[in-house]
mmCIF file of C-alpha atoms in Angstrom:
data_model
loop_
_atom_site.group_PDB
_atom_site.id
_atom_site.type_symbol
_atom_site.label_atom_id
_atom_site.label_comp_id
_atom_site.label_asym_id
_atom_site.label_seq_id
_atom_site.Cartn_x
_atom_site.Cartn_y
_atom_site.Cartn_z
ATOM 1 C CA MET Q 192 0.000 0.000 0.000
ATOM 2 C CA ALA Q 193 2.917 2.296 0.743
ATOM 3 C CA LEU Q 194 4.153 1.825 -2.817
ATOM 4 C CA TRP Q 195 0.817 2.839 -4.362
ATOM 5 C CA ALA Q 196 0.583 5.926 -2.152
ATOM 6 C CA ARG Q 197 4.079 6.996 -3.228
ATOM 7 C CA GLN Q 198 3.189 6.559 -6.911
ATOM 8 C CA VAL Q 199 -0.034 8.572 -6.553
ATOM 9 C CA SER Q 200 1.932 11.388 -4.937
ATOM 10 C CA ARG Q 201 4.305 11.504 -7.942
ATOM 11 C CA TRP Q 202 1.411 11.649 -10.398
ATOM 12 C CA CYS Q 203 -0.150 14.577 -8.533
ATOM 13 C CA CYS Q 204 3.119 16.486 -8.726
ATOM 14 C CA LEU Q 205 3.280 15.885 -12.481
ATOM 15 C CA LEU Q 206 -0.290 17.204 -12.835
ATOM 16 C CA GLN Q 207 0.465 20.401 -10.987
ATOM 17 C CA ALA Q 208 3.539 21.010 -13.127
ATOM 18 C CA ALA Q 209 1.540 20.461 -16.306
ATOM 19 C CA ARG Q 210 -1.117 22.968 -15.285
ATOM 20 C CA ALA Q 211 1.484 25.547 -14.409
ATOM 21 C CA ALA Q 212 3.156 25.149 -17.813
ATOM 22 C CA GLU Q 213 0.050 24.993 -20.047
ATOM 23 C CA PHE Q 214 -2.269 27.597 -18.609
ATOM 24 C CA PRO Q 215 0.014 30.607 -19.338
ATOM 25 C CA ARG Q 216 0.387 29.461 -22.947
ATOM 26 C CA GLY Q 217 -3.386 29.406 -23.208
ATOM 27 C CA LEU Q 218 -3.625 32.889 -21.784
ATOM 28 C CA ARG Q 219 -1.254 34.197 -24.470
ATOM 29 C CA GLY Q 220 -3.701 32.893 -27.083
ATOM 30 C CA ARG Q 221 -1.105 30.800 -28.905
ATOM 31 C CA SER Q 222 -2.935 29.094 -31.782
ATOM 32 C CA SER Q 223 -2.136 25.482 -32.266
ATOM 33 C CA THR Q 224 -3.884 22.223 -32.546
ATOM 34 C CA ALA Q 225 -4.954 20.898 -29.120
ATOM 35 C CA GLN Q 226 -2.339 18.437 -28.035
ATOM 36 C CA VAL Q 227 -3.427 15.815 -25.559
ATOM 37 C CA ARG Q 228 -0.833 13.681 -23.928
ATOM 38 C CA ARG Q 229 -1.968 10.225 -22.942
ATOM 39 C CA GLY Q 230 -2.158 9.632 -19.189
ATOM 40 C CA PHE Q 231 -3.165 6.754 -16.884
ATOM 41 C CA ALA Q 232 -6.590 5.128 -17.041
ATOM 42 C CA PRO Q 233 -8.558 4.935 -13.797
ATOM 43 C CA LEU Q 234 -7.196 2.297 -11.327
ATOM 44 C CA ALA Q 235 -8.833 1.184 -8.112
ATOM 45 C CA LEU Q 236 -6.536 0.622 -5.159
ATOM 46 C CA PRO Q 237 -6.919 -2.774 -3.457
ATOM 47 C CA PRO Q 238 -9.127 -2.731 -0.353
ATOM 48 C CA SER Q 239 -7.479 -2.626 3.053
ATOM 49 C CA GLY Q 240 -9.035 -4.861 5.708
ATOM 50 C CA ASN Q 241 -12.840 -4.740 5.613
ATOM 51 C CA GLU Q 242 -12.916 -1.253 4.054
ATOM 52 C CA VAL Q 243 -12.831 -0.462 0.367
ATOM 53 C CA LEU Q 244 -10.938 2.742 -0.299
ATOM 54 C CA PRO Q 245 -13.064 4.973 -2.552
ATOM 55 C CA TRP Q 246 -10.024 6.375 -4.260
ATOM 56 C CA ARG Q 247 -9.673 6.318 -7.998
ATOM 57 C CA LEU Q 248 -6.863 7.734 -9.960
ATOM 58 C CA GLN Q 249 -8.332 10.297 -12.326
ATOM 59 C CA VAL Q 250 -7.286 10.768 -15.916
ATOM 60 C CA TYR Q 251 -4.944 13.689 -16.155
ATOM 61 C CA ARG Q 252 -4.037 15.289 -19.437
ATOM 62 C CA HIS Q 253 -1.843 18.203 -20.406
ATOM 63 C CA VAL Q 254 -4.000 20.379 -22.633
ATOM 64 C CA SER Q 255 -2.726 23.229 -24.888
ATOM 65 C CA VAL Q 256 -5.597 25.700 -25.180
ATOM 66 C CA GLY Q 257 -6.093 27.960 -28.238
ATOM 67 C CA SER Q 258 -6.510 25.443 -30.996
ATOM 68 C CA CYS Q 259 -10.242 26.057 -31.254
ATOM 69 C CA SER Q 260 -11.825 28.931 -33.070
ATOM 70 C CA ALA Q 261 -11.702 32.131 -31.147
ATOM 71 C CA PRO Q 262 -14.885 32.903 -29.285
ATOM 72 C CA ASP Q 263 -17.032 35.830 -30.232
ATOM 73 C CA SER Q 264 -15.739 37.843 -27.356
ATOM 74 C CA ALA Q 265 -12.202 37.476 -28.751
ATOM 75 C CA LYS Q 266 -13.321 38.747 -32.134
ATOM 76 C CA ASP Q 267 -14.779 41.743 -30.442
ATOM 77 C CA GLY Q 268 -11.461 42.413 -28.851
ATOM 78 C CA SER Q 269 -12.385 41.075 -25.465
ATOM 79 C CA PHE Q 270 -10.441 38.105 -24.147
ATOM 80 C CA SER Q 271 -12.095 35.234 -22.255
ATOM 81 C CA SER Q 272 -10.193 32.891 -19.958
ATOM 82 C CA PRO Q 273 -9.224 29.542 -21.505
ATOM 83 C CA GLU Q 274 -10.349 27.831 -18.316
ATOM 84 C CA CYS Q 275 -13.911 28.050 -19.594
ATOM 85 C CA ASN Q 276 -12.952 25.743 -22.498
ATOM 86 C CA LEU Q 277 -10.959 23.241 -20.412
ATOM 87 C CA PRO Q 278 -13.852 21.144 -19.088
ATOM 88 C CA SER Q 279 -15.252 20.534 -22.559
ATOM 89 C CA LEU Q 280 -11.899 19.412 -23.883
ATOM 90 C CA VAL Q 281 -11.346 17.086 -20.959
ATOM 91 C CA LYS Q 282 -14.843 15.635 -21.366
ATOM 92 C CA GLN Q 283 -14.226 14.985 -25.043
ATOM 93 C CA GLU Q 284 -11.017 13.140 -24.312
ATOM 94 C CA GLN Q 285 -12.534 11.182 -21.404
ATOM 95 C CA ALA Q 286 -15.197 9.873 -23.765
ATOM 96 C CA LYS Q 287 -12.520 8.176 -25.806
ATOM 97 C CA SER Q 288 -11.492 4.674 -24.806
ATOM 98 C CA GLU Q 289 -8.265 4.773 -22.831
ATOM 99 C CA THR Q 290 -5.739 1.976 -22.308
ATOM 100 C CA LEU Q 291 -3.022 1.494 -19.718
ATOM 101 C CA PRO Q 292 0.457 2.578 -20.750
ATOM 102 C CA ASP Q 293 2.924 -0.184 -21.548
ATOM 103 C CA LEU Q 294 4.972 -0.001 -18.394
ATOM 104 C CA SER Q 295 7.491 -2.755 -17.898
ATOM 105 C CA ALA Q 296 7.983 -4.426 -14.516
ATOM 106 C CA LYS Q 297 11.609 -3.316 -14.638
ATOM 107 C CA THR Q 298 10.641 0.376 -14.757
ATOM 108 C CA LEU Q 299 8.219 0.011 -11.852
ATOM 109 C CA TYR Q 300 10.733 -1.908 -9.755
ATOM 110 C CA GLU Q 301 13.309 0.833 -10.317
ATOM 111 C CA ASP Q 302 10.911 3.354 -8.769
ATOM 112 C CA TRP Q 303 9.842 1.165 -5.886
ATOM 113 C CA ASP Q 304 11.985 0.695 -2.821
ATOM 114 C CA ASP Q 305 10.704 -2.792 -1.978
ATOM 115 C CA ILE Q 306 12.328 -5.873 -3.487
ATOM 116 C CA PRO Q 307 9.917 -7.764 -5.755
ATOM 117 C CA PRO Q 308 8.934 -11.302 -4.707
ATOM 118 C CA SER Q 309 11.040 -14.102 -6.146
ATOM 119 C CA SER Q 310 9.581 -16.298 -8.828
ATOM 120 C CA ALA Q 311 9.194 -20.070 -8.554
ATOM 121 C CA LEU Q 312 11.028 -20.314 -11.886
ATOM 122 C CA GLU Q 313 13.937 -18.159 -10.777
ATOM 123 C CA GLU Q 314 17.287 -19.886 -11.009
ATOM 124 C CA ILE Q 315 19.285 -20.324 -7.809
ATOM 125 C CA SER Q 316 22.886 -21.196 -7.190
ATOM 126 C CA GLU Q 317 24.106 -24.630 -6.147
ATOM 127 C CA GLU Q 318 25.056 -23.288 -2.715
ATOM 128 C CA GLU Q 319 21.501 -22.080 -2.146
ATOM 129 C CA ALA Q 320 20.103 -25.360 -3.428
ATOM 130 C CA VAL Q 321 22.054 -27.558 -0.999
ATOM 131 C CA GLN Q 322 20.852 -25.398 1.901
ATOM 132 C CA ILE Q 323 17.221 -26.243 1.183
ATOM 133 C CA ILE Q 324 15.967 -28.808 3.728
ATOM 134 C CA ALA Q 325 13.039 -30.874 2.525
ATOM 135 C CA GLU Q 326 10.701 -32.500 5.023
ATOM 136 C CA PRO Q 327 10.583 -36.319 4.703
ATOM 137 C CA LEU Q 328 7.492 -37.573 2.949
ATOM 138 C CA LEU Q 329 4.915 -39.496 4.976
ATOM 139 C CA PRO Q 330 4.890 -43.069 3.638
ATOM 140 C CA LEU Q 331 1.571 -44.055 2.115
ATOM 141 C CA GLN Q 332 2.077 -47.645 3.251
ATOM 142 C CA SER Q 333 4.461 -49.258 5.736
ATOM 143 C CA SER Q 334 4.818 -52.456 7.712
ATOM 144 C CA THR Q 335 6.204 -50.678 10.776
ATOM 145 C CA LEU Q 336 4.983 -47.818 12.959
ATOM 146 C CA ARG Q 337 8.546 -46.537 13.219
ATOM 147 C CA ASP Q 338 8.144 -44.760 9.865
ATOM 148 C CA TYR Q 339 5.289 -42.668 11.266
ATOM 149 C CA VAL Q 340 6.693 -41.626 14.642
ATOM 150 C CA ASP Q 341 8.307 -38.428 13.303
ATOM 151 C CA HIS Q 342 5.013 -37.399 11.683
ATOM 152 C CA SER Q 343 2.591 -38.353 14.493
ATOM 153 C CA GLU Q 344 2.454 -36.500 17.793
ATOM 154 C CA THR Q 345 0.318 -39.330 19.207
ATOM 155 C CA LEU Q 346 2.924 -42.013 18.448
ATOM 156 C CA ALA Q 347 5.743 -39.821 19.747
ATOM 157 C CA LYS Q 348 3.977 -39.327 23.078
ATOM 158 C CA LEU Q 349 3.168 -43.028 23.375
ATOM 159 C CA VAL Q 350 6.840 -43.891 22.833
ATOM 160 C CA HIS Q 351 7.787 -41.351 25.513
ATOM 161 C CA LEU Q 352 5.245 -43.048 27.795
ATOM 162 C CA GLY Q 353 7.023 -46.377 27.328
ATOM 163 C CA VAL Q 354 4.868 -48.093 24.714
ATOM 164 C CA ASP Q 355 6.813 -50.605 22.605
ATOM 165 C CA LEU Q 356 5.509 -49.955 19.084
ATOM 166 C CA SER Q 357 7.426 -52.939 17.702
ATOM 167 C CA GLN Q 358 5.230 -55.178 19.843
ATOM 168 C CA VAL Q 359 2.038 -53.226 19.226
ATOM 169 C CA GLU Q 360 2.317 -53.551 15.443
ATOM 170 C CA LYS Q 361 2.349 -57.345 15.806
ATOM 171 C CA ARG Q 362 -1.194 -57.241 17.139
ATOM 172 C CA GLN Q 363 -3.977 -57.341 14.592
ATOM 173 C CA LYS Q 364 -4.998 -53.854 13.394
ATOM 174 C CA ALA Q 365 -3.426 -52.240 16.475
ATOM 175 C CA GLY Q 366 -1.069 -50.100 14.385
ATOM 176 C CA GLN Q 367 -3.897 -48.736 12.237
ATOM 177 C CA LEU Q 368 -5.828 -47.937 15.425
ATOM 178 C CA LEU Q 369 -3.046 -45.828 16.922
ATOM 179 C CA LEU Q 370 -2.664 -43.828 13.699
ATOM 180 C CA THR Q 371 -6.335 -42.806 13.842
ATOM 181 C CA LEU Q 372 -6.290 -41.616 17.467
ATOM 182 C CA ASP Q 373 -5.588 -38.154 18.835
ATOM 183 C CA PHE Q 374 -3.576 -38.120 22.056
ATOM 184 C CA GLU Q 375 -5.360 -35.199 23.710
ATOM 185 C CA LYS Q 376 -8.857 -36.146 22.546
ATOM 186 C CA ASP Q 377 -8.833 -39.957 22.681
ATOM 187 C CA ILE Q 378 -5.905 -41.222 24.754
ATOM 188 C CA ARG Q 379 -5.455 -38.826 27.673
ATOM 189 C CA LYS Q 380 -8.843 -39.689 29.228
ATOM 190 C CA ILE Q 381 -8.033 -43.429 29.101
ATOM 191 C CA LEU Q 382 -4.678 -42.848 30.792
ATOM 192 C CA LEU Q 383 -6.341 -40.853 33.561
ATOM 193 C CA PHE Q 384 -8.909 -43.621 33.979
ATOM 194 C CA LEU Q 385 -6.224 -46.313 34.294
ATOM 195 C CA LYS Q 386 -4.362 -44.244 36.872
ATOM 196 C CA ASP Q 387 -7.586 -43.833 38.819
ATOM 197 C CA VAL Q 388 -8.120 -47.613 38.707
ATOM 198 C CA GLY Q 389 -4.671 -48.091 40.221
ATOM 199 C CA VAL Q 390 -2.261 -48.757 37.353
ATOM 200 C CA GLU Q 391 1.111 -47.243 38.257
ATOM 201 C CA ASP Q 392 2.667 -44.562 36.048
ATOM 202 C CA ASN Q 393 5.622 -46.775 35.155
ATOM 203 C CA GLN Q 394 3.210 -49.554 34.123
ATOM 204 C CA LEU Q 395 1.109 -47.495 31.695
ATOM 205 C CA GLY Q 396 3.523 -48.080 28.813
ATOM 206 C CA PRO Q 397 3.765 -51.881 29.277
ATOM 207 C CA PHE Q 398 -0.005 -52.027 29.828
ATOM 208 C CA LEU Q 399 -0.776 -50.275 26.515
ATOM 209 C CA THR Q 400 1.856 -52.385 24.771
ATOM 210 C CA LYS Q 401 -0.080 -55.508 25.738
ATOM 211 C CA ASN Q 402 -3.538 -54.011 25.256
ATOM 212 C CA PRO Q 403 -3.624 -51.012 22.858
ATOM 213 C CA TYR Q 404 -7.265 -51.783 22.051
ATOM 214 C CA ILE Q 405 -8.423 -50.247 25.320
ATOM 215 C CA LEU Q 406 -7.727 -46.835 23.776
ATOM 216 C CA ALA Q 407 -10.720 -47.337 21.480
ATOM 217 C CA GLU Q 408 -13.090 -48.372 24.289
ATOM 218 C CA ASP Q 409 -15.888 -46.143 25.496
ATOM 219 C CA LEU Q 410 -14.937 -44.548 28.816
ATOM 220 C CA GLU Q 411 -18.402 -45.024 30.269
ATOM 221 C CA ALA Q 412 -18.306 -48.757 29.470
ATOM 222 C CA LEU Q 413 -14.935 -49.099 31.217
ATOM 223 C CA GLU Q 414 -16.243 -47.354 34.305
ATOM 224 C CA THR Q 415 -19.281 -49.669 34.337
ATOM 225 C CA ARG Q 416 -17.044 -52.780 34.368
ATOM 226 C CA VAL Q 417 -15.003 -51.449 37.262
ATOM 227 C CA ALA Q 418 -18.216 -50.667 39.116
ATOM 228 C CA TYR Q 419 -19.319 -54.288 38.593
ATOM 229 C CA LEU Q 420 -16.124 -55.641 40.159
ATOM 230 C CA LYS Q 421 -16.629 -53.338 43.118
ATOM 231 C CA SER Q 422 -20.190 -54.634 43.484
ATOM 232 C CA LYS Q 423 -18.727 -58.161 43.787
ATOM 233 C CA LYS Q 424 -16.718 -56.959 46.803
ATOM 234 C CA PHE Q 425 -13.361 -56.689 45.053
ATOM 235 C CA GLY Q 426 -11.303 -54.009 46.782
ATOM 236 C CA LYS Q 427 -9.575 -51.139 44.972
ATOM 237 C CA ALA Q 428 -6.117 -52.676 45.442
ATOM 238 C CA GLU Q 429 -7.412 -56.055 44.242
ATOM 239 C CA ILE Q 430 -8.949 -54.507 41.114
ATOM 240 C CA ALA Q 431 -5.705 -52.655 40.407
ATOM 241 C CA GLN Q 432 -3.760 -55.920 40.724
ATOM 242 C CA MET Q 433 -6.169 -57.773 38.457
ATOM 243 C CA VAL Q 434 -6.182 -55.056 35.760
ATOM 244 C CA SER Q 435 -2.381 -54.757 35.800
ATOM 245 C CA ARG Q 436 -1.781 -58.516 35.565
ATOM 246 C CA ALA Q 437 -4.568 -59.122 33.031
ATOM 247 C CA PRO Q 438 -4.605 -56.070 30.705
ATOM 248 C CA TYR Q 439 -7.507 -57.437 28.636
ATOM 249 C CA LEU Q 440 -9.787 -57.733 31.674
ATOM 250 C CA LEU Q 441 -11.592 -54.434 31.132
ATOM 251 C CA LEU Q 442 -12.362 -55.301 27.497
ATOM 252 C CA PHE Q 443 -14.868 -57.880 28.769
ATOM 253 C CA SER Q 444 -18.448 -56.794 29.216
ATOM 254 C CA VAL Q 445 -20.206 -57.087 32.561
ATOM 255 C CA GLU Q 446 -22.138 -60.114 31.286
ATOM 256 C CA ARG Q 447 -18.970 -61.994 30.285
ATOM 257 C CA LEU Q 448 -17.240 -61.205 33.569
ATOM 258 C CA ASP Q 449 -20.257 -62.440 35.481
ATOM 259 C CA ASN Q 450 -20.385 -65.659 33.425
ATOM 260 C CA ARG Q 451 -16.681 -66.342 34.041
ATOM 261 C CA LEU Q 452 -16.982 -65.923 37.790
ATOM 262 C CA GLY Q 453 -20.024 -68.190 37.801
ATOM 263 C CA PHE Q 454 -18.202 -70.833 35.778
ATOM 264 C CA PHE Q 455 -15.281 -71.226 38.216
ATOM 265 C CA LYS Q 456 -17.553 -71.133 41.223
ATOM 266 C CA ASN Q 457 -19.840 -73.866 39.899
ATOM 267 C CA GLU Q 458 -17.266 -76.006 38.046
ATOM 268 C CA LEU Q 459 -14.862 -76.212 40.983
ATOM 269 C CA GLY Q 460 -17.476 -76.086 43.717
ATOM 270 C CA LEU Q 461 -15.752 -73.165 45.421
ATOM 271 C CA SER Q 462 -17.276 -70.630 47.743
ATOM 272 C CA VAL Q 463 -17.682 -67.007 46.685
ATOM 273 C CA LYS Q 464 -14.692 -65.985 48.794
ATOM 274 C CA LYS Q 465 -12.429 -68.709 47.391
ATOM 275 C CA THR Q 466 -13.564 -67.927 43.837
ATOM 276 C CA LYS Q 467 -12.604 -64.281 44.338
ATOM 277 C CA ASP Q 468 -9.236 -65.304 45.787
ATOM 278 C CA LEU Q 469 -8.647 -67.616 42.827
ATOM 279 C CA VAL Q 470 -9.188 -64.944 40.143
ATOM 280 C CA ILE Q 471 -7.274 -62.323 42.147
ATOM 281 C CA ARG Q 472 -4.167 -64.532 42.116
ATOM 282 C CA LEU Q 473 -4.629 -65.529 38.473
ATOM 283 C CA PRO Q 474 -6.866 -62.883 36.821
ATOM 284 C CA ARG Q 475 -6.174 -64.163 33.322
ATOM 285 C CA LEU Q 476 -8.602 -66.981 34.151
ATOM 286 C CA LEU Q 477 -11.292 -64.359 33.458
ATOM 287 C CA THR Q 478 -9.827 -63.371 30.092
ATOM 288 C CA GLY Q 479 -8.439 -66.612 28.677
ATOM 289 C CA LYS Q 480 -10.241 -69.340 26.799
ATOM 290 C CA LEU Q 481 -12.314 -71.756 28.832
ATOM 291 C CA GLU Q 482 -11.691 -74.841 26.685
ATOM 292 C CA PRO Q 483 -8.150 -75.491 28.031
ATOM 293 C CA VAL Q 484 -9.463 -75.082 31.570
ATOM 294 C CA LYS Q 485 -12.200 -77.664 31.005
ATOM 295 C CA GLU Q 486 -9.722 -80.081 29.418
ATOM 296 C CA ASN Q 487 -7.241 -79.803 32.297
ATOM 297 C CA LEU Q 488 -9.985 -80.444 34.820
ATOM 298 C CA GLN Q 489 -10.916 -83.611 32.942
ATOM 299 C CA VAL Q 490 -7.262 -84.708 32.769
ATOM 300 C CA CYS Q 491 -6.836 -84.274 36.520
ATOM 301 C CA GLN Q 492 -9.964 -86.251 37.273
ATOM 302 C CA ILE Q 493 -9.969 -88.964 34.608
ATOM 303 C CA GLU Q 494 -6.304 -89.545 33.588
ATOM 304 C CA LEU Q 495 -4.470 -88.563 36.763
ATOM 305 C CA GLY Q 496 -7.050 -90.003 39.118
ATOM 306 C CA PHE Q 497 -7.585 -87.113 41.538
ATOM 307 C CA GLN Q 498 -10.853 -86.834 43.429
ATOM 308 C CA ARG Q 499 -13.086 -83.736 43.113
ATOM 309 C CA ASN Q 500 -12.142 -82.409 46.549
ATOM 310 C CA GLU Q 501 -8.440 -82.983 45.764
ATOM 311 C CA ILE Q 502 -8.800 -81.050 42.516
ATOM 312 C CA GLN Q 503 -10.373 -78.175 44.451
ATOM 313 C CA GLN Q 504 -7.377 -78.038 46.801
ATOM 314 C CA ILE Q 505 -4.845 -78.319 43.979
ATOM 315 C CA VAL Q 506 -6.501 -75.570 41.922
ATOM 316 C CA PHE Q 507 -6.997 -73.262 44.898
ATOM 317 C CA LYS Q 508 -3.335 -73.563 45.928
ATOM 318 C CA THR Q 509 -1.930 -73.577 42.378
ATOM 319 C CA PRO Q 510 -4.319 -71.858 39.920
ATOM 320 C CA LYS Q 511 -1.777 -72.132 37.081
ATOM 321 C CA ILE Q 512 -2.496 -75.825 36.820
ATOM 322 C CA LEU Q 513 -5.735 -74.880 35.028
ATOM 323 C CA THR Q 514 -3.801 -73.267 32.166
ATOM 324 C CA ALA Q 515 -0.786 -75.577 32.068
ATOM 325 C CA SER Q 516 0.075 -77.737 29.081
ATOM 326 C CA LYS Q 517 -1.779 -81.058 29.233
ATOM 327 C CA LYS Q 518 1.283 -82.922 27.980
ATOM 328 C CA ARG Q 519 3.563 -81.362 30.568
ATOM 329 C CA LEU Q 520 1.009 -81.957 33.294
ATOM 330 C CA LYS Q 521 0.768 -85.695 32.518
ATOM 331 C CA GLN Q 522 4.562 -86.114 32.171
ATOM 332 C CA THR Q 523 5.228 -84.454 35.535
ATOM 333 C CA PHE Q 524 2.565 -86.508 37.290
ATOM 334 C CA ASP Q 525 3.890 -89.725 35.731
ATOM 335 C CA TYR Q 526 7.412 -89.112 37.014
ATOM 336 C CA LEU Q 527 6.315 -88.002 40.488
ATOM 337 C CA HIS Q 528 3.767 -90.743 41.009
ATOM 338 C CA ASN Q 529 5.156 -93.719 39.076
ATOM 339 C CA ILE Q 530 8.958 -93.142 39.318
ATOM 340 C CA MET Q 531 9.345 -91.358 42.659
ATOM 341 C CA GLY Q 532 6.346 -93.062 44.242
ATOM 342 C CA ILE Q 533 4.588 -89.937 45.487
ATOM 343 C CA PRO Q 534 0.931 -90.732 46.357
ATOM 344 C CA HIS Q 535 -2.065 -88.559 45.391
ATOM 345 C CA HIS Q 536 -2.607 -87.117 48.859
ATOM 346 C CA MET Q 537 1.046 -85.917 48.986
ATOM 347 C CA LEU Q 538 0.714 -84.291 45.572
ATOM 348 C CA THR Q 539 -2.476 -82.628 46.833
ATOM 349 C CA ARG Q 540 -0.544 -81.144 49.779
ATOM 350 C CA PHE Q 541 2.290 -79.827 47.526
ATOM 351 C CA PRO Q 542 0.665 -79.078 44.166
ATOM 352 C CA GLN Q 543 3.286 -76.393 43.405
ATOM 353 C CA VAL Q 544 5.507 -79.234 42.261
ATOM 354 C CA PHE Q 545 3.491 -79.242 39.029
ATOM 355 C CA ASN Q 546 4.805 -75.755 38.254
ATOM 356 C CA SER Q 547 8.444 -76.905 38.362
ATOM 357 C CA LYS Q 548 10.442 -78.084 35.383
ATOM 358 C CA LEU Q 549 10.521 -81.851 34.999
ATOM 359 C CA LEU Q 550 14.297 -81.744 34.339
ATOM 360 C CA ARG Q 551 14.925 -80.054 37.685
ATOM 361 C CA ILE Q 552 12.840 -82.679 39.489
ATOM 362 C CA ARG Q 553 14.610 -85.536 37.710
ATOM 363 C CA GLU Q 554 18.179 -84.250 38.325
ATOM 364 C CA ARG Q 555 17.645 -83.686 42.044
ATOM 365 C CA HIS Q 556 15.802 -86.939 42.610
ATOM 366 C CA MET Q 557 18.547 -88.909 40.839
ATOM 367 C CA PHE Q 558 21.240 -87.140 42.893
ATOM 368 C CA LEU Q 559 19.397 -87.946 46.141
ATOM 369 C CA THR Q 560 18.967 -91.553 45.002
ATOM 370 C CA PHE Q 561 22.728 -91.721 44.270
ATOM 371 C CA LEU Q 562 23.424 -90.468 47.808
ATOM 372 C CA GLY Q 563 20.782 -92.754 49.327
ATOM 373 C CA ARG Q 564 18.726 -89.851 50.644
ATOM 374 C CA ALA Q 565 15.654 -89.997 48.410
ATOM 375 C CA GLN Q 566 13.049 -90.262 51.205
ATOM 376 C CA TYR Q 567 9.633 -88.638 50.600
ATOM 377 C CA ASP Q 568 7.556 -90.391 53.238
ATOM 378 C CA PRO Q 569 6.818 -88.010 56.112
ATOM 379 C CA THR Q 570 6.627 -90.926 58.561
ATOM 380 C CA GLN Q 571 10.243 -91.938 57.895
ATOM 381 C CA PRO Q 572 13.457 -90.284 59.132
ATOM 382 C CA SER Q 573 15.413 -87.960 56.801
ATOM 383 C CA TYR Q 574 12.093 -87.008 55.187
ATOM 384 C CA ILE Q 575 12.363 -84.579 52.262
ATOM 385 C CA SER Q 576 9.260 -82.632 51.323
ATOM 386 C CA LEU Q 577 8.375 -81.941 47.714
ATOM 387 C CA ASP Q 578 8.496 -78.227 48.434
ATOM 388 C CA GLN Q 579 12.132 -78.469 49.530
ATOM 389 C CA LEU Q 580 12.948 -80.642 46.566
ATOM 390 C CA VAL Q 581 11.899 -78.120 43.942
ATOM 391 C CA SER Q 582 11.945 -74.653 45.518
ATOM 392 C CA LEU Q 583 15.406 -74.310 47.083
ATOM 393 C CA PRO Q 584 18.396 -72.960 45.123
ATOM 394 C CA ASP Q 585 21.063 -75.469 44.120
ATOM 395 C CA GLU Q 586 23.579 -74.442 46.788
ATOM 396 C CA VAL Q 587 21.007 -74.625 49.599
ATOM 397 C CA PHE Q 588 19.614 -77.898 48.266
ATOM 398 C CA CYS Q 589 23.088 -79.449 48.194
ATOM 399 C CA THR Q 590 24.234 -78.311 51.638
ATOM 400 C CA GLU Q 591 20.969 -78.684 53.614
ATOM 401 C CA ILE Q 592 19.043 -81.452 51.828
ATOM 402 C CA ALA Q 593 21.618 -83.577 50.002
ATOM 403 C CA LYS Q 594 24.387 -82.925 52.553
ATOM 404 C CA ALA Q 595 26.892 -82.511 49.736
ATOM 405 C CA SER Q 596 28.791 -79.745 47.982
ATOM 406 C CA ILE Q 597 27.671 -77.954 44.896
ATOM 407 C CA GLN Q 598 30.782 -79.295 43.127
ATOM 408 C CA ASP Q 599 29.688 -82.847 43.823
ATOM 409 C CA PHE Q 600 26.276 -82.099 42.381
ATOM 410 C CA GLU Q 601 27.809 -80.572 39.239
ATOM 411 C CA LYS Q 602 30.127 -83.543 38.741
ATOM 412 C CA PHE Q 603 27.178 -85.895 39.078
ATOM 413 C CA LEU Q 604 25.181 -83.999 36.450
ATOM 414 C CA LYS Q 605 28.063 -84.438 33.996
ATOM 415 C CA THR Q 606 27.753 -88.183 34.278
ATOM 416 C CA LEU Q 607 24.119 -88.204 33.202
#
């Protein structure tokens, strides 16, 4: 705008100079053909803000007066001012079609103080070219979320939170889900909810790594499921423990959670209190498939020969037996019962032995047999409980149970 104002000022000065030069010649009555110098056609200045400036540049012409026939007053000797003829001449010239003068951009730029904007086609030097930093293009398709971290504020914040994107992208459609979410709008409220439930700050990242789908859940539905657990007399600390150890727990509707609790209560014949204690210690029983659980219960009863009340005790003390491999379960029982001679009632008292590796049980039993100390009958002297057999570290087992050194135990293992 400053440039246009400066140009208008120059045109006004030219107009004043033209009037000062032409009017005296008209007064002297110099006879010549009217000479009209072409000026600028009307131009409207661009509007500023919400106002439209009502300025228009008028057509200015330098007019030499005296080319017309002398008026009657001049013939009579009287002299009339040429200013009376000026309006008619100007009107005649204004009626003619006017065109803009052929002004080159170079001439205008010489008069203006501002530097003209550079053109997209303008050539630049190699030094300027290498200084141009181009932003990396967002890949249209990728098999890893790593390619999107620099372009997504949501992914960047999740990484800072401790989410392992390399594990998330292995889960079905989890990567696509994260790319559609906004951290402030969609994710922050879920994080605040999890903290309110009792998930620790340092566990939020690992939790979302295991269960990113919770970010797409309705907040009201999540609150309803927590309210259901509270109605079943689960304490706040117990709910926090269950949610942290079984991240998928809150994806289950109230109806499914209720059905799962009813299944374990009825199938095992447990009381309400013992059922609660069971799922608190192994909350993934509420989220895992029920078919393996049913199969393991049948194996314990039919193939291993445990009674219903014995199965209740085994499961209550060692819930993991419900999700253990059937093959491993049968192999461990076969060695304990048929090789070592451990009866059912002893296995019922120490069911944690089923959680131990069969190789560990075999190596220690064979070492005790080599030393003549393999005694598992509680009525006999030098009795060794199954808990001591499998739970103690090697050094403690050797010195306190086997009454030997760790070096002796290692030498024996080399002979196997």
